[in-house]
CSV table of C-alpha atoms in Angstrom, one decimal:
chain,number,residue,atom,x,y,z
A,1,UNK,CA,9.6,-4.3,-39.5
A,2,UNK,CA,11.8,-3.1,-36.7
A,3,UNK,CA,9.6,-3.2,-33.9
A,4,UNK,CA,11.9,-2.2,-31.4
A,5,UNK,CA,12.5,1.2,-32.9
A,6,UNK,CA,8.2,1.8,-32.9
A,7,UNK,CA,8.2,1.8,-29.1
A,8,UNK,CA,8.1,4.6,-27.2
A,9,UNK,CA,11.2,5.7,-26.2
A,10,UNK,CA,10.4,6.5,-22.8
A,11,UNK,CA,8.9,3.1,-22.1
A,12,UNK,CA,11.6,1.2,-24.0
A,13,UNK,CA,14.2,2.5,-21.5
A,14,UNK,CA,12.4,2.9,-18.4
A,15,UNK,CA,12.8,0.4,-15.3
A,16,UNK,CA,10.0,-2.3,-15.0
A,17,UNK,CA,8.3,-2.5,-11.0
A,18,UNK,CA,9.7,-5.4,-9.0
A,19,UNK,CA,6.8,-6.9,-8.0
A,20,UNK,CA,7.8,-10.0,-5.0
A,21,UNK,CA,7.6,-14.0,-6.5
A,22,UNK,CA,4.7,-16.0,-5.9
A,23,UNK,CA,5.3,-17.9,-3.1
A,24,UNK,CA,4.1,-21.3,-5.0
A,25,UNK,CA,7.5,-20.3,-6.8
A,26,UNK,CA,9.7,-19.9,-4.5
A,27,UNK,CA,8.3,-22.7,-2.4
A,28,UNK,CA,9.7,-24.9,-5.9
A,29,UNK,CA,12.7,-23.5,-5.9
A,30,UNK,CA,13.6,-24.1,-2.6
A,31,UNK,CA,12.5,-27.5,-2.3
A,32,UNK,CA,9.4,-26.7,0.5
A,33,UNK,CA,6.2,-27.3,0.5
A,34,UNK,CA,4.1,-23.9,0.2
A,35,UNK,CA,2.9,-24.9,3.5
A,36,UNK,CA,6.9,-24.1,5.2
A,37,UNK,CA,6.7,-21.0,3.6
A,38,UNK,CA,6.8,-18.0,5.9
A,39,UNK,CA,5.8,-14.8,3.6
A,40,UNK,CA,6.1,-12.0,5.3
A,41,UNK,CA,7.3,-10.2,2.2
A,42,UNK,CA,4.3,-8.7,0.8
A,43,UNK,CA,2.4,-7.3,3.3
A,44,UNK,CA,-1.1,-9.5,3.3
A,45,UNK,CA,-3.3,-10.4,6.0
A,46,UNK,CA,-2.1,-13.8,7.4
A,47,UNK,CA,-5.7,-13.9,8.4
A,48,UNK,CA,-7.4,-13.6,5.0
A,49,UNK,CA,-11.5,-12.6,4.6
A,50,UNK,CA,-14.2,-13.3,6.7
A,51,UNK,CA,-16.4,-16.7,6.0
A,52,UNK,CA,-18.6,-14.6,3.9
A,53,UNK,CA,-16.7,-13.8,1.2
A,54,UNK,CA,-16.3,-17.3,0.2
A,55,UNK,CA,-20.4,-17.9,1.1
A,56,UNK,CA,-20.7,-14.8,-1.4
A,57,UNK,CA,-18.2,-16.4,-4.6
A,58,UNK,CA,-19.9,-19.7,-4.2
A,59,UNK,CA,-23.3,-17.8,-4.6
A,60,UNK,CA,-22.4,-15.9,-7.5
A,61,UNK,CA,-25.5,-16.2,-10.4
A,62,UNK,CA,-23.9,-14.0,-13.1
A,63,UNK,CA,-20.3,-14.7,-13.4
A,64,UNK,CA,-21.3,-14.9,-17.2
A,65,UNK,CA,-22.4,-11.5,-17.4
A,66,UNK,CA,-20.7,-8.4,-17.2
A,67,UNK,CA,-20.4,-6.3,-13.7
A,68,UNK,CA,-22.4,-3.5,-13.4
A,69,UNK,CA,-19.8,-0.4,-15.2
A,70,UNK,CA,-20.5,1.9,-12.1
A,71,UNK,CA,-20.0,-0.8,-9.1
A,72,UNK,CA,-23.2,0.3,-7.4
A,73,UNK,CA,-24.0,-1.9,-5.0
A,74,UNK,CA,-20.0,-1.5,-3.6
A,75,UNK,CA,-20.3,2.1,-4.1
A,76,UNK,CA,-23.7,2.1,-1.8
A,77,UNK,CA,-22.2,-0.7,1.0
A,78,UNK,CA,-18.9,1.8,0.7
A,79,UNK,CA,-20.9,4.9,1.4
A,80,UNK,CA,-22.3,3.6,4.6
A,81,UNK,CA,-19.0,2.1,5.7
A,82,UNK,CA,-16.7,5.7,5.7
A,83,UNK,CA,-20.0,8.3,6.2
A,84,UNK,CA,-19.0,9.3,2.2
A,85,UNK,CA,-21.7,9.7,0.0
A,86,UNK,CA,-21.4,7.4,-3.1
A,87,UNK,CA,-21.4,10.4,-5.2
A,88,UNK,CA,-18.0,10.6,-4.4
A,89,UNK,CA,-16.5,7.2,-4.6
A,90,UNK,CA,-14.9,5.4,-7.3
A,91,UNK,CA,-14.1,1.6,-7.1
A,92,UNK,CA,-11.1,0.0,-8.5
A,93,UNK,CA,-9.2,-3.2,-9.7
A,94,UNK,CA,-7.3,-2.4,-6.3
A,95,UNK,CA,-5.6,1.0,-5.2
A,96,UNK,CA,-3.3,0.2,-8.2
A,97,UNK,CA,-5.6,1.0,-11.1
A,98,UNK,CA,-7.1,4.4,-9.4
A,99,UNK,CA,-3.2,5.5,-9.0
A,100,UNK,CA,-3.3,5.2,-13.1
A,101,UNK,CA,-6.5,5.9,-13.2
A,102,UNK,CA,-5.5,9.9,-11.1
A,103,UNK,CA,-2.4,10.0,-13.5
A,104,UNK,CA,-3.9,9.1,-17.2
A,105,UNK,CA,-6.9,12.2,-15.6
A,106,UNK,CA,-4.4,14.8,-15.4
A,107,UNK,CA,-0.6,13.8,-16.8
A,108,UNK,CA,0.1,14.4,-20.2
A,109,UNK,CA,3.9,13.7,-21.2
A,110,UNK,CA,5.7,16.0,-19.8
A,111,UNK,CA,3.7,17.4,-17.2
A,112,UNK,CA,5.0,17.5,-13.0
A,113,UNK,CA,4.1,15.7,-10.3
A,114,UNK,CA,6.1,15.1,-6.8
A,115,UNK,CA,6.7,11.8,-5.0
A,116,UNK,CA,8.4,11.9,-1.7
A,117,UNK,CA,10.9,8.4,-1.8
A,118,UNK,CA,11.4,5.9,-0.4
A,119,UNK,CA,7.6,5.4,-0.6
A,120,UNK,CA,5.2,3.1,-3.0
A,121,UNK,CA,7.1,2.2,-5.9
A,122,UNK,CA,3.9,2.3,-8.0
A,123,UNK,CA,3.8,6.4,-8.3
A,124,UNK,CA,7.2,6.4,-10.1
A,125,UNK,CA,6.1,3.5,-12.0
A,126,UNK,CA,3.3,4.7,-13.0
A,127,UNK,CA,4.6,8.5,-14.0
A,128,UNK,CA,7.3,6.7,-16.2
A,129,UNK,CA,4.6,5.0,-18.1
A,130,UNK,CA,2.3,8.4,-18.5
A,131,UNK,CA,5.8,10.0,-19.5
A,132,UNK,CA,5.3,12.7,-16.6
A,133,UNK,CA,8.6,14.7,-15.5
A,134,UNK,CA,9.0,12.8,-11.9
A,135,UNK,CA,9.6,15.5,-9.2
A,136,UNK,CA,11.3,13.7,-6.4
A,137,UNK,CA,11.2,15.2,-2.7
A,138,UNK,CA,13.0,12.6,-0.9
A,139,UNK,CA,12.1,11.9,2.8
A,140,UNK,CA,14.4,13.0,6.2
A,141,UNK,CA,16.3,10.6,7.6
A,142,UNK,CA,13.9,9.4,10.0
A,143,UNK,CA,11.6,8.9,6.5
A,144,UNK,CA,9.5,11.5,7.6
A,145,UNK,CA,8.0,14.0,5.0
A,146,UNK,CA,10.2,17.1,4.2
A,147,UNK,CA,6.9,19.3,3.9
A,148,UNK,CA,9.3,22.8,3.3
A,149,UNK,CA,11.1,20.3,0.3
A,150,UNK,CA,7.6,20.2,-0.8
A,151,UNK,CA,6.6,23.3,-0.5
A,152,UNK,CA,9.9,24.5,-2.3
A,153,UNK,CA,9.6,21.7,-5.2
A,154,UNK,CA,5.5,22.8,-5.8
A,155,UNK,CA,6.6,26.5,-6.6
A,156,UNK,CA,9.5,25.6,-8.7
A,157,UNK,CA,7.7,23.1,-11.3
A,158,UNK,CA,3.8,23.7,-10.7
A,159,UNK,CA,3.5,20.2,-10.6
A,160,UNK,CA,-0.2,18.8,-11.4
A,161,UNK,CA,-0.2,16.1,-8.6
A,162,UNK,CA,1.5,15.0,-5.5
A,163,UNK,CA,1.9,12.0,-3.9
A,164,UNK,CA,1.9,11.0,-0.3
A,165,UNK,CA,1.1,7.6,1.5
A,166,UNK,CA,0.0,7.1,4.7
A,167,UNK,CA,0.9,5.2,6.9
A,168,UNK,CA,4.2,5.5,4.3
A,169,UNK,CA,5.6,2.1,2.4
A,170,UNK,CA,8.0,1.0,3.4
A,171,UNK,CA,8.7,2.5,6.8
A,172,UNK,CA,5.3,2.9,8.4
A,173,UNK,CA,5.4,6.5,9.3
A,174,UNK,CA,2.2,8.9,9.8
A,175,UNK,CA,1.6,12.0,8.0
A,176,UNK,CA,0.0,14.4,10.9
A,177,UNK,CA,-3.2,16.6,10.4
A,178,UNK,CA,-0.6,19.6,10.6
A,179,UNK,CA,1.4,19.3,8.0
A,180,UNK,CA,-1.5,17.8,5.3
A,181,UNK,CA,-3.2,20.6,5.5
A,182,UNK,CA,-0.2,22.6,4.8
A,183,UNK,CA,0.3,20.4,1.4
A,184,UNK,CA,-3.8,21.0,0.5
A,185,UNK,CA,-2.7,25.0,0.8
A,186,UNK,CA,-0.2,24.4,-1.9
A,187,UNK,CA,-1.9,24.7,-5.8
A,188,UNK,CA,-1.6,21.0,-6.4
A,189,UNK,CA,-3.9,18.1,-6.2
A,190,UNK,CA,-2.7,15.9,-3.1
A,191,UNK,CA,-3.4,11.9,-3.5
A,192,UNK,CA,-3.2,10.7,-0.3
A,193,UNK,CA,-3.0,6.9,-0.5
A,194,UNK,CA,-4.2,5.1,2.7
A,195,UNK,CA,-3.4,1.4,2.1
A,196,UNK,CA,-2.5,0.6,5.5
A,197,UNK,CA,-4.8,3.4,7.4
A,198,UNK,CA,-7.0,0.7,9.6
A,199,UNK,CA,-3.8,-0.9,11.5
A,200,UNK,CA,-2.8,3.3,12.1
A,201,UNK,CA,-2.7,3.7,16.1
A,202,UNK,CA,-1.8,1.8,19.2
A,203,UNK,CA,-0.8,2.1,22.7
A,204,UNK,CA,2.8,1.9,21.5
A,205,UNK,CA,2.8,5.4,20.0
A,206,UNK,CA,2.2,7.4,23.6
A,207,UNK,CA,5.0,9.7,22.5
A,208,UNK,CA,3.9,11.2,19.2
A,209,UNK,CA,2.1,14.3,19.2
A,210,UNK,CA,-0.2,13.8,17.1
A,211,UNK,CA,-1.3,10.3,19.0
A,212,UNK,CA,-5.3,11.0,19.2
A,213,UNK,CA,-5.6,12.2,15.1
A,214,UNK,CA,-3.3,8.5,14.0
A,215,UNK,CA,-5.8,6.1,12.8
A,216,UNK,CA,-8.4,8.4,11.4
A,217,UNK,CA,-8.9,8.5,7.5
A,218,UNK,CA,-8.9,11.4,6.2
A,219,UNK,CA,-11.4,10.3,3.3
A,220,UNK,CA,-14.1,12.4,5.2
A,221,UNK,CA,-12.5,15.4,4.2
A,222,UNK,CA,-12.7,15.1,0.4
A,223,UNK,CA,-16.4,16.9,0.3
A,224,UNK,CA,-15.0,19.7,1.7
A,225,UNK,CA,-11.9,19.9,-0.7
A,226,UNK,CA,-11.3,20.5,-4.4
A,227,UNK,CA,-7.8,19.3,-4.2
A,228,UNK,CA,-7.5,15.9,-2.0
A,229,UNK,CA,-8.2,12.9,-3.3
A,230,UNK,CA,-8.3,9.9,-0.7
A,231,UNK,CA,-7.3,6.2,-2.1
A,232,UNK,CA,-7.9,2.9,0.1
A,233,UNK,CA,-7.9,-0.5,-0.6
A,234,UNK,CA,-9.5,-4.2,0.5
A,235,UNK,CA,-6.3,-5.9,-0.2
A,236,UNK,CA,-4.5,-5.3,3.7
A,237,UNK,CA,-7.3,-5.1,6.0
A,238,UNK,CA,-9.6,-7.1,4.7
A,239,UNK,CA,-7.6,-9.9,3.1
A,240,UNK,CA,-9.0,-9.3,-0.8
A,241,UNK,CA,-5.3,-8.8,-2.2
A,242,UNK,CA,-6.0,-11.6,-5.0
A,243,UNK,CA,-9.5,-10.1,-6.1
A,244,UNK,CA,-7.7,-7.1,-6.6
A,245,UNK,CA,-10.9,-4.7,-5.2
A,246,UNK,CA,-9.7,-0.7,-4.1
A,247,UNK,CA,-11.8,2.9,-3.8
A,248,UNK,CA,-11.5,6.1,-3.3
A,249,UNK,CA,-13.0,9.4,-2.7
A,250,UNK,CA,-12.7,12.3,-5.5
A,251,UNK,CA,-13.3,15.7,-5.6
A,252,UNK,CA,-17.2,16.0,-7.3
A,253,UNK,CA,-15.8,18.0,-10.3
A,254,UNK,CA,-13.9,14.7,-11.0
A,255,UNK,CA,-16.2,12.7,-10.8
A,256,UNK,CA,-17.5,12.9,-14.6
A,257,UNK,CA,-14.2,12.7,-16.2
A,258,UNK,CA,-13.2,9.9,-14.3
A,259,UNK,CA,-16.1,7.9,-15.4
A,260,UNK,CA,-15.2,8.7,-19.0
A,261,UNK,CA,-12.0,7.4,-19.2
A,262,UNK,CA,-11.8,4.4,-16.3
A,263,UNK,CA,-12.3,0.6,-18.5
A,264,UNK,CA,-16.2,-0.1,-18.4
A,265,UNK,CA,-15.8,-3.3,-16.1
A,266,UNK,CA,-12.9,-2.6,-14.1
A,267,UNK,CA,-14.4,-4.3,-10.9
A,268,UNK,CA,-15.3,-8.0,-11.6
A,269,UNK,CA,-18.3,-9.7,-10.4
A,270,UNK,CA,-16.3,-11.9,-8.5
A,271,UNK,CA,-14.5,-9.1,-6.6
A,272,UNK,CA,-17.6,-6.5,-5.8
A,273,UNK,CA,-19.2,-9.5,-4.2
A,274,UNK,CA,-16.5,-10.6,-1.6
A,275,UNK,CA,-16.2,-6.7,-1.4
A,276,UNK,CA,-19.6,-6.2,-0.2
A,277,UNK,CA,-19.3,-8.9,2.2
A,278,UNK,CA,-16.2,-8.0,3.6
A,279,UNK,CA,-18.3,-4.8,4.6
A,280,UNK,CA,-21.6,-7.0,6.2
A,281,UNK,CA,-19.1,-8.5,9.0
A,282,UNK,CA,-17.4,-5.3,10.4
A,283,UNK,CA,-16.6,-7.4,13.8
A,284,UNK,CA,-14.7,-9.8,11.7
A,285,UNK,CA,-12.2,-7.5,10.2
A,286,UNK,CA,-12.3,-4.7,13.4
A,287,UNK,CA,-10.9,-8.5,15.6
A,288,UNK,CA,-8.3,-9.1,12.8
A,289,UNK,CA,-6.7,-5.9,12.6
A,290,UNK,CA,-6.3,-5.4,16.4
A,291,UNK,CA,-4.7,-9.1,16.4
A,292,UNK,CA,-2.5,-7.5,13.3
A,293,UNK,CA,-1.9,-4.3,15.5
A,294,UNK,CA,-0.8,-6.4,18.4
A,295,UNK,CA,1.6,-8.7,16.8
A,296,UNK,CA,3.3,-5.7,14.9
A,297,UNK,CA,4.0,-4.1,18.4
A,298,UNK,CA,5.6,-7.4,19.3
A,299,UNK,CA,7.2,-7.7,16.2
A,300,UNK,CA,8.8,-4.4,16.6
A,301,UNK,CA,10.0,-5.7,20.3
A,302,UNK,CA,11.1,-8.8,19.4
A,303,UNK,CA,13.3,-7.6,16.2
A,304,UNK,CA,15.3,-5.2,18.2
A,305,UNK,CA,16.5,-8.0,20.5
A,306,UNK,CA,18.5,-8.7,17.2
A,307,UNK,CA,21.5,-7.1,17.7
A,308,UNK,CA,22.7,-6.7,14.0
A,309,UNK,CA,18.7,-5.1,13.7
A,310,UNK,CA,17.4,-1.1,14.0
A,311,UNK,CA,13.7,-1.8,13.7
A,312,UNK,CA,11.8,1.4,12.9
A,313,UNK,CA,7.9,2.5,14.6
A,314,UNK,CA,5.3,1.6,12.3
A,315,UNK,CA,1.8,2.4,12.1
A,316,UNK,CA,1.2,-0.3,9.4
A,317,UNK,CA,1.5,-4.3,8.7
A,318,UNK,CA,5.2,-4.2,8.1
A,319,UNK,CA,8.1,-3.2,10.1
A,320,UNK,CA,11.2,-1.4,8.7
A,321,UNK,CA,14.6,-2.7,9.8
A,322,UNK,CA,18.3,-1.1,9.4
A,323,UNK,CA,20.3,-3.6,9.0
A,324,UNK,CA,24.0,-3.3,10.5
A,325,UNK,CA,27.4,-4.8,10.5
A,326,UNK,CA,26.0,-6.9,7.6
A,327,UNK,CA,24.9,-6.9,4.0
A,328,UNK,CA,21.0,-7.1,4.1
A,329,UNK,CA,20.7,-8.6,0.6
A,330,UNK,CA,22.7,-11.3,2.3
A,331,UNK,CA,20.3,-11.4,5.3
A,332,UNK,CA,17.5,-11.6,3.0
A,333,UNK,CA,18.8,-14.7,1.3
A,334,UNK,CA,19.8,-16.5,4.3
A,335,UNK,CA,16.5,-16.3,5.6
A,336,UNK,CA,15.0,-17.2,2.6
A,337,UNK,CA,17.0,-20.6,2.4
A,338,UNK,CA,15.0,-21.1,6.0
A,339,UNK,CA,11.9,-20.6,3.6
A,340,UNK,CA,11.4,-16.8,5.1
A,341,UNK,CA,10.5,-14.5,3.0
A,342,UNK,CA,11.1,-10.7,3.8
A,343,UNK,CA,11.4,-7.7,1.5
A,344,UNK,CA,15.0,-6.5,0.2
A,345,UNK,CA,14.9,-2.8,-1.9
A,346,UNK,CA,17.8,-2.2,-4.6
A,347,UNK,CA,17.8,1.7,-3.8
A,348,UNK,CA,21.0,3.4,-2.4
A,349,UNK,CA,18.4,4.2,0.4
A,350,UNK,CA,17.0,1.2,1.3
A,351,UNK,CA,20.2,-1.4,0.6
A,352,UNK,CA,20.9,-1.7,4.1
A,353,UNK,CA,17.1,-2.4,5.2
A,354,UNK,CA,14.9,-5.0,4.8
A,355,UNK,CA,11.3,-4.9,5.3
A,356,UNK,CA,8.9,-7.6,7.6
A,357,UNK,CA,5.5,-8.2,7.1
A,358,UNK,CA,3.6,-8.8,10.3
A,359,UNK,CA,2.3,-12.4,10.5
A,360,UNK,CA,0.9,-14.9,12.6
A,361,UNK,CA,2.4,-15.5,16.4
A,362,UNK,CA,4.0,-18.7,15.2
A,363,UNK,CA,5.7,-17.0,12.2
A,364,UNK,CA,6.9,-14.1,14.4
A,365,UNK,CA,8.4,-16.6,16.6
A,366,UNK,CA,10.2,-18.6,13.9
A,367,UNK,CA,11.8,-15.5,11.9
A,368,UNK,CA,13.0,-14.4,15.5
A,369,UNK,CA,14.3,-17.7,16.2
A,370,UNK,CA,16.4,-18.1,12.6
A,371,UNK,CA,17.5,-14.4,13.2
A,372,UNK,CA,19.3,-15.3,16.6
A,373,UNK,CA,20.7,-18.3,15.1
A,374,UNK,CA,22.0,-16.3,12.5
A,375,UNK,CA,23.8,-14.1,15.0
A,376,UNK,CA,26.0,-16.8,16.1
C-alpha cells in the first residue's frame, strides 16, 4: 500500500509551523544547566501563576473523570471577569484550538479568508490544514495594518474570515477603534485575536492617538455584533502556557454550531481548575503585568543603546528589533551559545529581525550585557 500517495495533497506539500525548542533541549545541547538558560524566545510570563493554581492541582478530586463538556464553572468565573455573559464564551485548549475551531466552523477547501503578515503564524497554518485559499494583505512598513489593502482584498474574493491580532505578533503594534470598526463594516467575519491585550498601554505611548482606547478589549463588543469574534488566552498574562487554557467571545448565532463540532473535553480538569484560580487573585496577575509592562519599556530603552539594534514600540511582552550591519540568524546564534534564547523568523520580511521576550530585570540586564560585548 502506497501510503504516501493516500495523503492529501495539500497537506503532503504544505509547510509544518515552527514551533521554538524546549528549553530542557537546548539547555542539553548546549551543555547548561536549564537553570543558565535565558528564554526570552517564546513569549511566557517569567513570573508564572499565582500560588493558587498550584493549591488548586494539588486539590483536584476527579482527575479520573472526564471534565465537564461545556467548561461551566470557567465559563461562569470568565463571565464575571470581562462583564460577558457566559452565553457567549467558549473555552479552549488555549487560543490555538478556537483559531481551528473558527476555521473547521466556516472553511471548507477552497473557501477565502485574509491574514495580514508578518502576524501569528498559526492562521496560515491553520488555513493550509482546512485547505482554505489564503488571502494575504501584508502589513506597511511600520507593520501597521493596510486597512484600504483590506478593504480592496474583501471585495475581490469575498473571503469568509479575516484575521487580525492585537497587540500584532511579532511587532507589538495596536489596532485602533477607528479602523476596527472600519473592518466590522466590511461582509466578513473579523477574529480579532487578543493574546497579549492585558500588557496593551503605558506611559511610553504619549504620542499615539489613540493612547486612552490601547489596553481595552474589545470582547465587550461581541453582543452587539454579528461579525466579531474576540479570542484571549491564559497562557501570557496569567502564566498557564503549559495547561494550554484559552476563550473567547462569539457571536450568539454561533454559539450552537460551535458546540456541535468542538471535541467533548477539550478543556482538561487539570487546566479549568488553575483557570478558575487564576481568576480568584485578580491583584496577583493585575502586579505581574505592570512589572511585565515596566520592564518592556526598559527593554525597549536598553536595546536601542545597541547600536547594530532598531527596536520597535510594543504594546505586548516582546520587543521587535531590526537588526543592521549584521546577519540576525547570526545574532541569534551567538547569543544562543551565551544560553539566550531569542526568536529568529525565516521570512524575507522578518530575516533581518529578531524578536525578545520581556523577562525578569536580571535577564534584561544579561542579554544587554552579551549584546554590547558583542559589539566589540
Amino acid at each position: 500500500m502506497n501510503l504516501q500517495a493516500m495523503i492529501r495533497p495539500d497537506v503532503a506539500t504544505m509547510a509544518p509551523y515552527t514551533p521554538v525548542q524546549p528549553f530542557e533541549v537546548l539547555a542539553a545541547r548546549l551543555n547548561r544547566s536549564p537553570a543558565e538558560i535565558v528564554k526570552l524566545d517564546a513569549n511566557e510570563n517569567p513570573y508564572g501563576p499565582p500560588a493558587g493554581v498550584a493549591r488548586a492541582l494539588a486539590s483536584m478530586r476527579y482527575a479520573h473523570i472526564y471534565p465537564d463538556p461545556e467548561s461551566r464553572a470557567l465559563r461562569e468565573a470568565l463571565a464575571d471577569f470581562t462583564g460577558v455573559p457566559a452565553e457567549y464564551l467558549l473555552a479552549g485548549a488555549g487560543a490555538d484550538e478556537l483559531i481551528d475551531l473558527t476555521m473547521r466552523l466556516f472553511v471548507a477547501p477552497g473557501d477565502a479568508l485574509v491574514n495580514c503578515p508578518p502576524t501569528f503564524g498559526m492562521y496560515a497554518f491553520d488555513a493550509a490544514v482546512c485547505g482554505a485559499t489564503l488571502v494575504s494583505v501584508p502589513r506597511r512598513a511600520d507593520f501597521s495594518l493596510d486597512v484600504d489593502g483590506v478593504e480592496a482584498a474583501v471585495a475581490r474574493h469575498a473571503p469568509k474570515l479575516l484575521f487580525v491580532a492585537c497587540p500584532n505578533n511579532p511587532d507589538g503594534g495596536w489596532l485602533a477603534d477607528a479602523d476596527l470598526a472600519r473592518l466590522l463594516a466590511l461582509p466578513t467575519v473579523v477574529v480579532l485575536d487578543e493574546a497579549y491585550v492585558e500588557f496593551a498601554g503605558s506611559a511610553g505611548i504619549a504620542e499615539v492617538a489613540e493612547v486612552a482606547e490601547i489596553g481595552c478589549s474589545r470582547i465587550g463588543w461581541v453582543p452587539q455584533r454579528d461579525n466579531l469574534i474576540v479570542l484571549r488566552t491564559f497562557s501570557k498574562w496569567a502564566g498557564l502556557a503549559g495547561l494550554r487554557v484559552g476563550y473567547g467571545a462569539f457571536p450568539a448565532g454561533l454559539m450552537d454550531h460551535l458546540w456541535k463540532i468542538k471535541q467533548p473535553y477539550n478543556v482538561s480538569v487539570a487546566a479549568s481548575a488553575a483557570a478558575v484560580a487564576v481568576l480568584e487573585d485578580g491583584g496577583y496577575l493585575e502586579r505581574h503585568v505592570a512589572r511585565m509592562v515596566a520592564e518592556r519599556e526598559r527593554l525597549t530603552r536598553r536595546l536601542a543603546e545597541v547600536a547594530y539594534l532598531r527596536p520597535y514600540p510594543s504594546q505586548s511582552t516582546f520587543v521587535l528589533c531590526r537588526v543592521l550591519g549584521r546577519d540576525a540568524h547570526a545574532l541569534k546564534g551567538a547569543l544562543e551559545r551565551e544560553g539566550i534564547l531569542v526568536r529568529h523568523y525565516d521570512s524575507a520580511r522578518l530575516r533581518d529581525h529578531v524578536r525578545i521576550s520581556v523577562g525578569r530585570p536580571e535577564q534584561t540586564d544579561r542579554l544587554i550585557e552579551v549584546l554590547k560585548e558583542l559589539d566589540r
